[in-house]
Coordinates of C-alpha atoms in Angstrom, one line a residue:
M1 CA -144.0 39.6 36.2
A2 CA -144.1 41.6 32.9
N3 CA -144.5 45.3 32.5
Q4 CA -148.2 44.8 32.2
V5 CA -149.6 43.8 35.6
R6 CA -153.1 42.3 35.7
L7 CA -155.2 43.0 38.8
G8 CA -158.1 41.0 40.1
I9 CA -160.3 43.0 42.5
V10 CA -162.6 41.5 45.1
G11 CA -165.0 44.1 46.3
C12 CA -166.1 47.3 44.6
G13 CA -167.4 49.5 47.4
V14 CA -165.8 52.7 48.5
V15 CA -162.2 51.4 48.3
G16 CA -162.6 49.1 45.3
S17 CA -164.2 51.9 43.3
G18 CA -161.5 54.3 44.5
V19 CA -158.8 51.9 43.1
L20 CA -160.6 51.8 39.7
R21 CA -161.0 55.6 39.7
V22 CA -157.2 56.0 40.2
L23 CA -156.5 53.4 37.4
A24 CA -158.8 55.3 35.1
D25 CA -157.4 58.7 35.9
R26 CA -153.8 57.6 35.4
K27 CA -154.7 55.3 32.5
G28 CA -153.0 52.6 34.6
A29 CA -149.5 53.7 33.8
W30 CA -146.7 54.3 36.3
E31 CA -143.0 54.5 35.3
G32 CA -143.1 51.8 32.7
V33 CA -145.6 49.6 34.5
Q34 CA -149.1 49.2 33.1
L35 CA -151.7 48.2 35.6
A36 CA -155.0 46.9 34.4
A37 CA -158.0 45.3 36.1
T38 CA -159.1 42.1 34.4
H39 CA -161.7 40.7 36.8
I40 CA -163.8 42.4 39.5
A41 CA -165.9 40.3 42.0
V42 CA -169.0 42.0 43.5
R43 CA -171.9 40.8 45.6
H44 CA -174.6 42.5 43.4
L45 CA -174.0 42.5 39.7
E46 CA -177.0 44.9 39.0
R47 CA -176.1 47.6 41.5
P48 CA -175.4 51.0 39.9
R49 CA -171.7 51.7 39.5
P50 CA -169.6 54.8 38.6
E51 CA -168.7 55.1 35.0
Y52 CA -165.1 54.3 35.6
V53 CA -166.1 50.8 36.8
P54 CA -165.9 48.5 33.7
R55 CA -169.1 46.5 34.0
H56 CA -167.9 43.8 31.5
L57 CA -165.3 42.7 34.1
L58 CA -167.8 42.1 36.9
T59 CA -168.5 38.7 38.3
D60 CA -170.3 37.5 41.4
D61 CA -167.9 34.6 42.0
W62 CA -164.8 35.6 43.8
R63 CA -163.2 32.3 43.0
I64 CA -162.9 33.3 39.3
V65 CA -160.8 36.3 40.4
C66 CA -158.5 34.1 42.5
E67 CA -158.1 31.4 39.9
A68 CA -157.9 33.3 36.6
D69 CA -154.8 32.9 34.5
D70 CA -155.0 36.6 33.6
V71 CA -154.6 37.8 37.2
D72 CA -151.2 38.5 38.7
I73 CA -152.2 40.2 41.9
V74 CA -155.5 40.0 43.8
I75 CA -156.7 43.1 45.7
E76 CA -159.1 42.2 48.5
V77 CA -161.2 45.1 49.6
M78 CA -164.5 43.4 50.4
G79 CA -164.4 43.7 54.2
G80 CA -165.6 41.2 56.7
I81 CA -163.5 38.3 58.0
D82 CA -164.7 34.8 57.1
V83 CA -165.2 35.1 53.4
A84 CA -162.2 37.6 53.1
H85 CA -160.0 35.0 54.8
D86 CA -161.1 32.4 52.2
V87 CA -160.4 34.9 49.4
V88 CA -156.9 35.7 50.5
R89 CA -156.0 32.1 51.3
H90 CA -157.4 30.9 47.9
A91 CA -155.6 33.6 46.0
L92 CA -152.2 32.7 47.7
E93 CA -152.9 29.0 47.1
N94 CA -153.4 29.7 43.4
G95 CA -150.1 31.6 43.1
K96 CA -151.4 35.1 43.3
S97 CA -149.8 37.8 45.5
V98 CA -152.3 39.8 47.5
V99 CA -152.9 43.3 48.6
T100 CA -155.6 43.8 51.3
A101 CA -157.1 46.7 53.2
N102 CA -158.8 44.4 55.7
K103 CA -157.8 45.4 59.2
A104 CA -159.9 42.8 61.1
L105 CA -158.6 40.0 58.8
M106 CA -155.0 41.0 59.3
A107 CA -155.3 41.5 63.0
L108 CA -156.8 38.0 63.4
Y109 CA -155.1 36.0 60.7
G110 CA -152.1 38.1 59.6
E111 CA -149.4 35.8 60.9
E112 CA -151.0 32.8 59.3
L113 CA -151.5 34.5 55.9
R114 CA -148.0 36.0 55.9
D115 CA -146.5 32.6 56.6
L116 CA -148.5 31.1 53.7
A117 CA -147.4 33.8 51.3
S118 CA -143.8 33.3 52.4
K119 CA -143.9 29.6 51.9
R120 CA -145.4 30.1 48.4
G121 CA -142.8 32.7 47.4
L122 CA -145.5 35.3 47.1
F123 CA -146.2 38.8 48.6
L124 CA -148.9 39.9 51.0
R125 CA -149.1 43.6 51.5
H126 CA -151.7 45.5 53.7
E127 CA -150.6 49.1 54.2
A128 CA -154.2 50.3 53.8
S129 CA -155.3 48.1 56.7
V130 CA -153.9 50.4 59.3
L131 CA -153.9 54.2 58.7
G132 CA -155.3 54.6 55.2
G133 CA -153.0 56.8 53.2
I134 CA -150.3 57.1 56.0
P135 CA -147.4 54.8 55.2
V136 CA -146.8 53.6 58.7
L137 CA -146.1 50.0 57.9
H138 CA -143.6 51.0 55.2
T139 CA -141.9 53.3 57.8
L140 CA -141.8 50.5 60.5
H141 CA -140.4 48.0 58.0
T142 CA -137.8 50.2 56.4
Y143 CA -136.6 52.7 59.0
F144 CA -136.7 51.1 62.4
E145 CA -133.8 48.7 62.0
L146 CA -131.2 50.5 64.0
N147 CA -133.7 52.0 66.4
R148 CA -135.4 49.9 69.0
V149 CA -139.0 51.1 69.3
Q150 CA -139.8 52.1 72.8
S151 CA -143.4 53.2 72.3
L152 CA -146.1 54.0 69.7
R153 CA -149.2 56.1 70.3
G154 CA -151.8 56.8 67.6
I155 CA -155.0 58.4 66.7
V156 CA -156.0 55.6 64.4
N157 CA -159.7 56.0 63.9
G158 CA -161.1 59.0 61.9
T159 CA -164.7 58.5 63.0
C160 CA -163.8 58.8 66.7
N161 CA -161.5 61.8 66.1
Y162 CA -164.1 63.7 64.1
I163 CA -166.7 63.1 66.8
L164 CA -164.4 64.2 69.6
T165 CA -163.3 67.2 67.6
R166 CA -166.8 68.4 67.0
M167 CA -167.7 67.9 70.7
W168 CA -164.7 70.0 71.7
E169 CA -165.3 72.7 69.1
T170 CA -169.1 73.1 69.5
G171 CA -170.0 71.6 72.9
V172 CA -172.6 69.2 71.2
P173 CA -173.3 65.9 73.0
F174 CA -171.9 62.6 71.6
A175 CA -175.2 61.5 70.0
E176 CA -175.4 64.7 68.0
A177 CA -171.8 64.6 66.9
L178 CA -172.3 61.0 65.8
Q179 CA -175.3 61.9 63.7
E180 CA -173.4 64.6 62.0
A181 CA -170.5 62.2 61.3
Q182 CA -173.0 59.7 59.8
A183 CA -174.7 62.4 57.6
L184 CA -171.2 63.3 56.2
G185 CA -170.3 59.7 55.6
Y186 CA -167.6 59.6 58.3
A187 CA -169.4 57.1 60.4
E188 CA -171.3 53.9 59.3
P189 CA -175.0 53.4 60.0
D190 CA -173.9 50.9 62.6
P191 CA -170.9 52.7 64.2
A192 CA -170.1 50.2 66.9
A193 CA -166.8 49.0 65.5
D194 CA -165.5 52.6 65.5
V195 CA -167.0 54.2 68.5
E196 CA -166.6 51.1 70.8
G197 CA -162.9 51.0 70.0
F198 CA -162.7 47.7 68.0
D199 CA -161.3 49.3 64.9
A200 CA -158.4 50.9 66.8
Y201 CA -157.8 47.7 68.7
Y202 CA -157.4 45.8 65.4
K203 CA -155.0 48.4 64.0
L204 CA -152.9 48.3 67.1
Q205 CA -152.4 44.6 66.7
I206 CA -151.3 45.0 63.1
L207 CA -148.8 47.6 64.1
L208 CA -147.4 45.3 66.8
Q209 CA -147.2 42.4 64.4
A210 CA -145.2 44.6 62.1
L211 CA -142.7 45.0 64.9
R212 CA -142.6 41.3 65.5
V213 CA -144.6 41.4 68.8
D214 CA -146.7 38.4 69.7
T215 CA -150.3 39.7 70.0
H216 CA -152.0 36.5 71.1
L217 CA -152.7 37.8 74.6
L218 CA -154.6 40.7 73.0
Q219 CA -156.7 38.4 70.8
T220 CA -158.8 36.9 73.5
E221 CA -161.5 39.4 72.6
F222 CA -161.7 38.0 69.1
V223 CA -164.3 35.3 68.4
A224 CA -163.9 33.0 65.4
D225 CA -166.6 30.4 64.6
G226 CA -168.2 31.0 68.0
Q227 CA -165.0 30.2 69.9
P228 CA -162.4 32.5 71.4
F229 CA -159.4 32.8 69.2
V230 CA -156.1 31.5 70.6
G231 CA -152.9 32.6 69.0
A232 CA -149.5 30.8 69.1
A233 CA -147.9 30.9 72.5
N234 CA -144.2 30.7 73.3
S235 CA -143.2 32.3 70.0
G236 CA -140.0 33.8 71.4
K237 CA -141.3 37.3 70.6
P238 CA -142.2 40.0 73.1
L239 CA -145.7 39.6 74.3
A240 CA -148.4 42.3 74.2
T241 CA -151.1 42.6 76.7
L242 CA -153.9 45.1 77.5
T243 CA -153.2 46.9 80.8
K244 CA -156.9 48.0 81.0
P245 CA -160.0 46.9 79.1
R246 CA -160.5 48.3 75.6
R247 CA -162.7 51.4 75.5
G248 CA -164.3 53.4 72.8
I249 CA -165.8 56.9 73.0
D250 CA -169.5 56.1 73.4
N251 CA -169.3 57.0 77.1
V252 CA -167.5 60.3 76.7
D253 CA -169.9 63.1 77.6
A254 CA -170.0 66.8 76.9
A255 CA -169.0 67.6 80.5
Q256 CA -165.8 65.7 80.2
I257 CA -165.0 67.5 76.9
E258 CA -165.8 70.9 78.4
A259 CA -163.6 70.2 81.5
A260 CA -160.7 69.3 79.2
R261 CA -161.3 72.4 77.0
R262 CA -161.3 74.7 80.0
A263 CA -158.0 73.3 81.1
G264 CA -156.6 73.8 77.6
A265 CA -156.5 70.0 76.9
K266 CA -158.3 67.8 74.4
V267 CA -159.9 64.3 74.7
K268 CA -158.6 62.0 72.0
H269 CA -159.1 58.3 71.4
V270 CA -155.6 56.8 71.5
A271 CA -154.2 53.4 70.8
S272 CA -150.8 53.0 72.6
A273 CA -148.1 50.5 73.2
V274 CA -145.1 50.9 75.6
W275 CA -142.2 48.4 75.7
G276 CA -141.6 47.6 79.3
E277 CA -138.4 46.4 81.0
D278 CA -140.2 43.2 81.9
G279 CA -140.3 42.2 78.3
I280 CA -144.1 42.8 78.0
V281 CA -145.5 45.4 75.6
H282 CA -148.2 47.2 77.7
C283 CA -151.1 48.4 75.5
T284 CA -154.2 50.6 76.0
V285 CA -157.0 51.5 73.7
G286 CA -159.3 54.3 74.9
P287 CA -159.9 58.0 75.5
Q288 CA -157.0 60.1 76.8
V289 CA -156.7 63.7 77.9
L290 CA -153.9 65.3 75.9
Q291 CA -152.0 68.5 76.7
P292 CA -150.8 70.9 74.0
D293 CA -147.2 69.6 74.2
D294 CA -148.4 66.1 73.1
P295 CA -147.7 65.4 69.4
L296 CA -151.2 64.1 68.9
Y297 CA -152.9 67.2 70.4
F298 CA -153.4 69.1 67.2
V299 CA -154.6 66.2 65.1
D300 CA -158.3 67.1 64.5
G301 CA -161.2 66.1 62.3
V302 CA -160.9 62.9 60.4
N303 CA -157.1 62.9 60.3
N304 CA -155.1 60.1 61.8
A305 CA -151.6 60.3 63.3
I306 CA -149.0 58.0 64.9
A307 CA -146.1 59.0 67.1
I308 CA -143.3 56.4 67.2
T309 CA -140.5 56.7 69.7
G310 CA -137.2 55.0 68.9
D311 CA -134.2 54.8 71.3
V312 CA -131.9 56.7 69.0
V313 CA -134.1 58.9 66.8
G314 CA -136.5 60.0 69.5
T315 CA -140.2 60.6 68.5
I316 CA -141.3 61.0 65.0
T317 CA -145.0 61.7 64.1
L318 CA -146.8 60.8 60.9
I319 CA -150.0 62.7 60.2
G320 CA -152.5 62.4 57.3
P321 CA -155.8 61.0 56.0
G322 CA -156.6 57.7 57.7
A323 CA -159.6 56.8 55.6
G324 CA -161.5 57.6 52.4
A325 CA -161.7 56.2 48.9
L326 CA -158.6 57.9 47.4
P327 CA -156.2 57.8 50.4
T328 CA -157.0 54.1 50.9
A329 CA -156.7 53.5 47.2
S330 CA -153.4 55.2 47.2
A331 CA -152.1 52.8 49.9
V332 CA -153.4 49.8 48.0
L333 CA -151.8 50.8 44.7
E334 CA -148.5 51.8 46.4
D335 CA -148.5 48.2 47.7
V336 CA -149.2 46.8 44.2
L337 CA -146.3 48.8 42.8
Q338 CA -144.0 47.6 45.6
I339 CA -144.9 44.0 44.8
V340 CA -144.1 44.7 41.2
R341 CA -140.7 46.2 42.0
E342 CA -139.8 43.4 44.5
S343 CA -140.9 40.7 42.0
A344 CA -138.6 42.3 39.4
D345 CA -135.7 42.3 41.9
K346 CA -136.3 38.6 42.6
G347 CA -136.0 38.1 38.9

């Protein structure tokens, strides 16, 4: 891959536009590498776009992006599962490395797509699929070699964290805090994926996959083509299972928040995994009451955090912006540059 790296982008919503904004602001240049978008696939060609989105590069056919000779790396930021799965597979099958921010896709099909990339001698990176701008996958892949991970616990959904923070600070009920989050753009018009815990559930699976844990027992809640998804059994990896049903925050009421506040505690939505002596990774996704000595206690607003405990290092905590156009674009472009560096090393 030459010093000029050509990017095909599939999706130009919040994240895709954020990537193009950063490219425009930096003029595409990083330490001798020139990044340039050459094709951008969108659903609606006539939709208004920011001025930094080059309209002459737009197409409504994602296959053009995946097949173009002048694309080196495909960035998938369209969201959804089925079409996004087709996009990533098609890009890899056409010799393009891929960066994606798609958490549901990677939770469901991550192992399959990573295997395909490996067989083709390509790269598949997805840091932005977990905690936005927080480099947790990079940390897990590069630091936890000596250490055996004993547990990880995270506030991994900014929407839930914002709502619970506002309920704790002001005493407002869930519905009012949700409306405020929607008005500020922190929650979708249909917030079910966030407030019912699915988003955190997907992210936990990706984190476990990064640690080579078999998550197929978790994936029984997934539905693909109308049928329950069944992952590969007997992989030889530790197995992950939910110790209690996944829960969101839609049933957390003001009385529960007030009781925690009076006790000096906070209610947070936490995804957790604990490595048991039985060889099973015991997982939970749901609200927890946290005391002030908990590393996640002071993580408020839309921030995310993850506390990882290793058997040698102890507990380290990463905190930062878990969503938003620029933090997510940052993670996407860091992945792009990592692919460029590793491609150069392969030579």
